[in-house]
Amino acid sequence: LVALLDRGTGYELRFAVLYLAPIGLATWASGPRSGLVMVAVAGVVWLLSFGSTHFYSGRFFFYWEGVAMLAVYSVFVLLLHRLHSALTRADQRFRRVLDGLHAAVYIADRESGAVLYANASLARLIGGDPFALGAAALSRRFGLDDAQGKSDRERERDSGGGFLTREVRDAASGAWQRVQVLPIPWKTRRHVSVQVITDISAQKRAQ
């Protein structure tokens, strides 16, 4: 589609920048090799489209433009791959931190009701698989039904921009839990929150 648009408008009105869209998608989804393959495809399409219609005085200048264009595309692929790798490593570090916490932690998509992440502490706390149980069941168990139904603006207002905190008694175990909820960005999902559940039974008994 980009090639047809570029060829249809002629050499004077170029749409070479639009090739970055499929190149970027290929790089993000499948890695730099796929991105560079798309760069090569764009180069071949460009050569076939304008090899006989360019207005340069010699073919050297036409080929030089092509080399410069492919170099820009290649740098774009490498930079996008580095960004993707950095975000992936950051996500992995975030998961390792959560995995090491003594508190039970899970991340839920409030729109789909899916559990996107749960650490081992949560699985031990509930004695089962939190992914199979689902976010709705976890919310009911830990008294988060009304909090889950609130909008992001209402959550932010109630929590002062931080964690929304409450203390509940787990009906299944009888233990007191401090439950904290915070909306967070999570990849491309918009309505995601992290729940941190800490056992405060000893504190309650000491009061």
Short mmCIF file of C-alpha atoms in Angstrom, two decimals:
data_model
loop_
_atom_site.label_atom_id
_atom_site.label_comp_id
_atom_site.label_asym_id
_atom_site.label_seq_id
_atom_site.Cartn_x
_atom_site.Cartn_y
_atom_site.Cartn_z
CA LEU A 1 0.00 0.00 0.00
CA VAL A 2 2.80 2.41 0.89
CA ALA A 3 4.65 1.50 -2.31
CA LEU A 4 1.55 2.11 -4.44
CA LEU A 5 0.95 5.46 -2.78
CA ASP A 6 4.59 6.46 -3.20
CA ARG A 7 4.67 5.45 -6.85
CA GLY A 8 1.28 6.98 -7.61
CA THR A 9 2.29 10.43 -6.36
CA GLY A 10 5.48 10.46 -8.38
CA TYR A 11 9.10 11.16 -7.49
CA GLU A 12 8.57 14.81 -6.56
CA LEU A 13 6.08 14.02 -3.78
CA ARG A 14 7.70 11.29 -1.71
CA PHE A 15 6.14 9.17 1.02
CA ALA A 16 9.29 7.30 1.98
CA VAL A 17 8.70 8.06 5.67
CA LEU A 18 5.59 5.84 5.58
CA TYR A 19 7.79 2.79 5.06
CA LEU A 20 8.77 3.19 8.72
CA ALA A 21 5.35 1.89 9.80
CA PRO A 22 5.68 -1.69 8.44
CA ILE A 23 9.39 -1.71 9.27
CA GLY A 24 8.63 -0.69 12.86
CA LEU A 25 5.83 -3.25 13.25
CA ALA A 26 8.03 -6.07 11.94
CA THR A 27 10.88 -5.06 14.24
CA TRP A 28 8.70 -4.78 17.35
CA ALA A 29 6.83 -8.02 16.73
CA SER A 30 9.59 -10.27 15.38
CA GLY A 31 12.94 -8.66 16.09
CA PRO A 32 15.65 -6.78 14.16
CA ARG A 33 16.12 -9.45 11.50
CA SER A 34 12.52 -9.10 10.37
CA GLY A 35 12.90 -5.33 10.48
CA LEU A 36 15.99 -5.44 8.27
CA VAL A 37 14.19 -7.76 5.84
CA MET A 38 11.48 -5.13 5.56
CA VAL A 39 14.19 -2.50 5.00
CA ALA A 40 15.54 -4.59 2.09
CA VAL A 41 12.02 -5.01 0.67
CA ALA A 42 11.44 -1.25 0.90
CA GLY A 43 14.74 -0.66 -0.91
CA VAL A 44 13.85 -3.02 -3.75
CA VAL A 45 10.38 -1.51 -4.11
CA TRP A 46 11.86 1.99 -4.14
CA LEU A 47 14.42 1.00 -6.78
CA LEU A 48 11.82 -0.59 -9.05
CA SER A 49 9.41 2.31 -8.60
CA PHE A 50 11.76 5.19 -9.39
CA GLY A 51 14.75 3.71 -11.20
CA SER A 52 13.55 5.11 -14.50
CA THR A 53 11.72 8.26 -13.39
CA HIS A 54 14.18 10.08 -11.12
CA PHE A 55 15.39 13.52 -12.16
CA TYR A 56 19.05 13.23 -11.13
CA SER A 57 21.72 13.99 -13.73
CA GLY A 58 23.39 10.64 -13.07
CA ARG A 59 22.43 7.30 -11.57
CA PHE A 60 25.12 7.66 -8.90
CA PHE A 61 23.08 10.36 -7.12
CA PHE A 62 19.94 8.23 -7.31
CA TYR A 63 21.71 5.26 -5.77
CA TRP A 64 23.28 7.52 -3.15
CA GLU A 65 19.81 8.65 -2.11
CA GLY A 66 18.77 5.01 -1.83
CA VAL A 67 21.77 4.12 0.33
CA ALA A 68 21.09 7.08 2.62
CA MET A 69 17.42 6.11 2.91
CA LEU A 70 18.25 2.48 3.75
CA ALA A 71 20.84 3.62 6.29
CA VAL A 72 18.20 5.72 8.07
CA TYR A 73 15.77 2.78 8.04
CA SER A 74 18.44 0.46 9.44
CA VAL A 75 19.34 2.85 12.25
CA PHE A 76 15.63 3.12 13.04
CA VAL A 77 15.41 -0.69 13.29
CA LEU A 78 18.40 -0.91 15.62
CA LEU A 79 17.17 1.89 17.88
CA LEU A 80 13.66 0.43 18.06
CA HIS A 81 15.10 -2.98 18.89
CA ARG A 82 17.19 -1.46 21.68
CA LEU A 83 14.08 0.25 23.07
CA HIS A 84 12.12 -3.00 22.95
CA SER A 85 14.94 -4.87 24.66
CA ALA A 86 15.25 -2.21 27.37
CA LEU A 87 11.53 -2.36 28.11
CA THR A 88 11.64 -6.16 28.23
CA ARG A 89 14.56 -6.12 30.67
CA ALA A 90 12.78 -3.54 32.83
CA ASP A 91 9.69 -5.75 32.89
CA GLN A 92 11.82 -8.75 33.89
CA ARG A 93 13.50 -6.79 36.69
CA PHE A 94 10.09 -5.64 37.92
CA ARG A 95 8.87 -9.24 38.00
CA ARG A 96 11.98 -10.41 39.88
CA VAL A 97 11.40 -7.75 42.52
CA LEU A 98 7.77 -8.80 42.95
CA ASP A 99 8.73 -12.48 43.03
CA GLY A 100 11.08 -11.79 45.95
CA LEU A 101 8.51 -10.00 48.11
CA HIS A 102 7.16 -11.72 51.22
CA ALA A 103 3.82 -9.97 50.65
CA ALA A 104 1.31 -11.49 48.24
CA VAL A 105 1.13 -9.47 45.01
CA TYR A 106 -0.99 -9.77 41.90
CA ILE A 107 -1.74 -7.56 38.91
CA ALA A 108 -5.25 -7.58 37.46
CA ASP A 109 -6.84 -6.27 34.28
CA ARG A 110 -10.05 -4.68 35.53
CA GLU A 111 -11.72 -4.78 32.10
CA SER A 112 -11.21 -8.47 31.31
CA GLY A 113 -10.98 -9.72 34.89
CA ALA A 114 -7.76 -11.56 34.07
CA VAL A 115 -4.85 -11.96 36.46
CA LEU A 116 -1.79 -10.78 34.50
CA TYR A 117 0.77 -11.57 37.17
CA ALA A 118 0.85 -13.25 40.59
CA ASN A 119 3.82 -14.04 42.79
CA ALA A 120 4.42 -17.27 44.67
CA SER A 121 3.38 -15.69 47.98
CA LEU A 122 -0.14 -15.20 46.68
CA ALA A 123 -0.38 -18.81 45.52
CA ARG A 124 0.68 -19.96 49.00
CA LEU A 125 -1.77 -17.59 50.66
CA ILE A 126 -4.82 -18.80 48.74
CA GLY A 127 -3.62 -22.39 48.44
CA GLY A 128 -4.26 -22.54 44.72
CA ASP A 129 -3.64 -21.10 41.29
CA PRO A 130 -4.51 -17.37 41.23
CA PHE A 131 -4.64 -17.35 37.41
CA ALA A 132 -7.32 -20.03 37.42
CA LEU A 133 -9.19 -18.32 40.25
CA GLY A 134 -9.42 -14.98 38.43
CA ALA A 135 -9.37 -11.35 39.51
CA ALA A 136 -13.06 -11.23 40.44
CA ALA A 137 -12.77 -14.08 42.94
CA LEU A 138 -9.62 -12.57 44.46
CA SER A 139 -11.38 -9.21 44.79
CA ARG A 140 -14.30 -10.81 46.63
CA ARG A 141 -12.00 -12.72 48.97
CA PHE A 142 -9.98 -9.66 49.93
CA GLY A 143 -12.85 -7.17 50.07
CA LEU A 144 -12.02 -5.27 46.88
CA ASP A 145 -15.35 -5.49 45.09
CA ASP A 146 -16.26 -1.83 45.56
CA ALA A 147 -12.70 -0.66 44.86
CA GLN A 148 -12.57 -2.64 41.63
CA GLY A 149 -15.72 -0.95 40.43
CA LYS A 150 -14.35 2.55 40.81
CA SER A 151 -12.94 4.60 37.97
CA ASP A 152 -9.29 5.58 37.84
CA ARG A 153 -10.20 9.14 38.86
CA GLU A 154 -12.16 7.92 41.88
CA ARG A 155 -9.30 5.67 42.91
CA GLU A 156 -6.81 8.50 42.64
CA ARG A 157 -9.07 10.80 44.67
CA ASP A 158 -9.59 8.24 47.43
CA SER A 159 -5.92 7.25 47.61
CA GLY A 160 -4.42 10.72 47.23
CA GLY A 161 -2.51 9.55 44.14
CA GLY A 162 -0.93 6.58 45.99
CA PHE A 163 -2.12 3.22 47.27
CA LEU A 164 -5.75 2.74 48.23
CA THR A 165 -5.34 0.87 51.54
CA ARG A 166 -7.79 -1.11 53.63
CA GLU A 167 -7.68 -3.82 56.29
CA VAL A 168 -9.80 -6.92 55.86
CA ARG A 169 -10.16 -10.27 57.56
CA ASP A 170 -9.68 -13.24 55.27
CA ALA A 171 -12.78 -15.37 55.75
CA ALA A 172 -10.95 -18.48 54.53
CA SER A 173 -7.99 -18.33 56.94
CA GLY A 174 -9.17 -15.90 59.60
CA ALA A 175 -6.00 -13.82 59.18
CA TRP A 176 -6.04 -10.05 59.02
CA GLN A 177 -4.68 -8.63 55.80
CA ARG A 178 -3.67 -5.14 54.74
CA VAL A 179 -4.72 -4.81 51.11
CA GLN A 180 -3.24 -2.01 48.97
CA VAL A 181 -4.39 -1.19 45.43
CA LEU A 182 -2.66 1.06 42.91
CA PRO A 183 -3.45 1.64 39.20
CA ILE A 184 -0.31 1.18 37.10
CA PRO A 185 0.67 1.26 33.41
CA TRP A 186 1.09 -2.26 32.01
CA LYS A 187 2.17 -2.61 28.39
CA THR A 188 -0.78 -1.60 26.18
CA ARG A 189 -3.52 -2.15 28.74
CA ARG A 190 -5.24 0.89 30.24
CA HIS A 191 -7.12 -0.38 33.32
CA VAL A 192 -4.61 -2.39 35.29
CA SER A 193 -3.94 -2.32 39.02
CA VAL A 194 -1.47 -3.95 41.37
CA GLN A 195 -2.73 -5.44 44.63
CA VAL A 196 -0.36 -5.95 47.57
CA ILE A 197 -1.63 -8.13 50.42
CA THR A 198 0.28 -8.19 53.72
CA ASP A 199 -0.51 -10.32 56.75
CA ILE A 200 -1.03 -8.02 59.79
CA SER A 201 -2.51 -10.60 62.15
CA ALA A 202 0.35 -10.19 64.63
CA GLN A 203 -0.20 -6.44 64.74
CA LYS A 204 -3.91 -6.94 65.34
CA ARG A 205 -3.30 -9.35 68.18
CA ALA A 206 -0.87 -6.89 69.80
CA GLN A 207 -3.44 -4.08 69.79
#
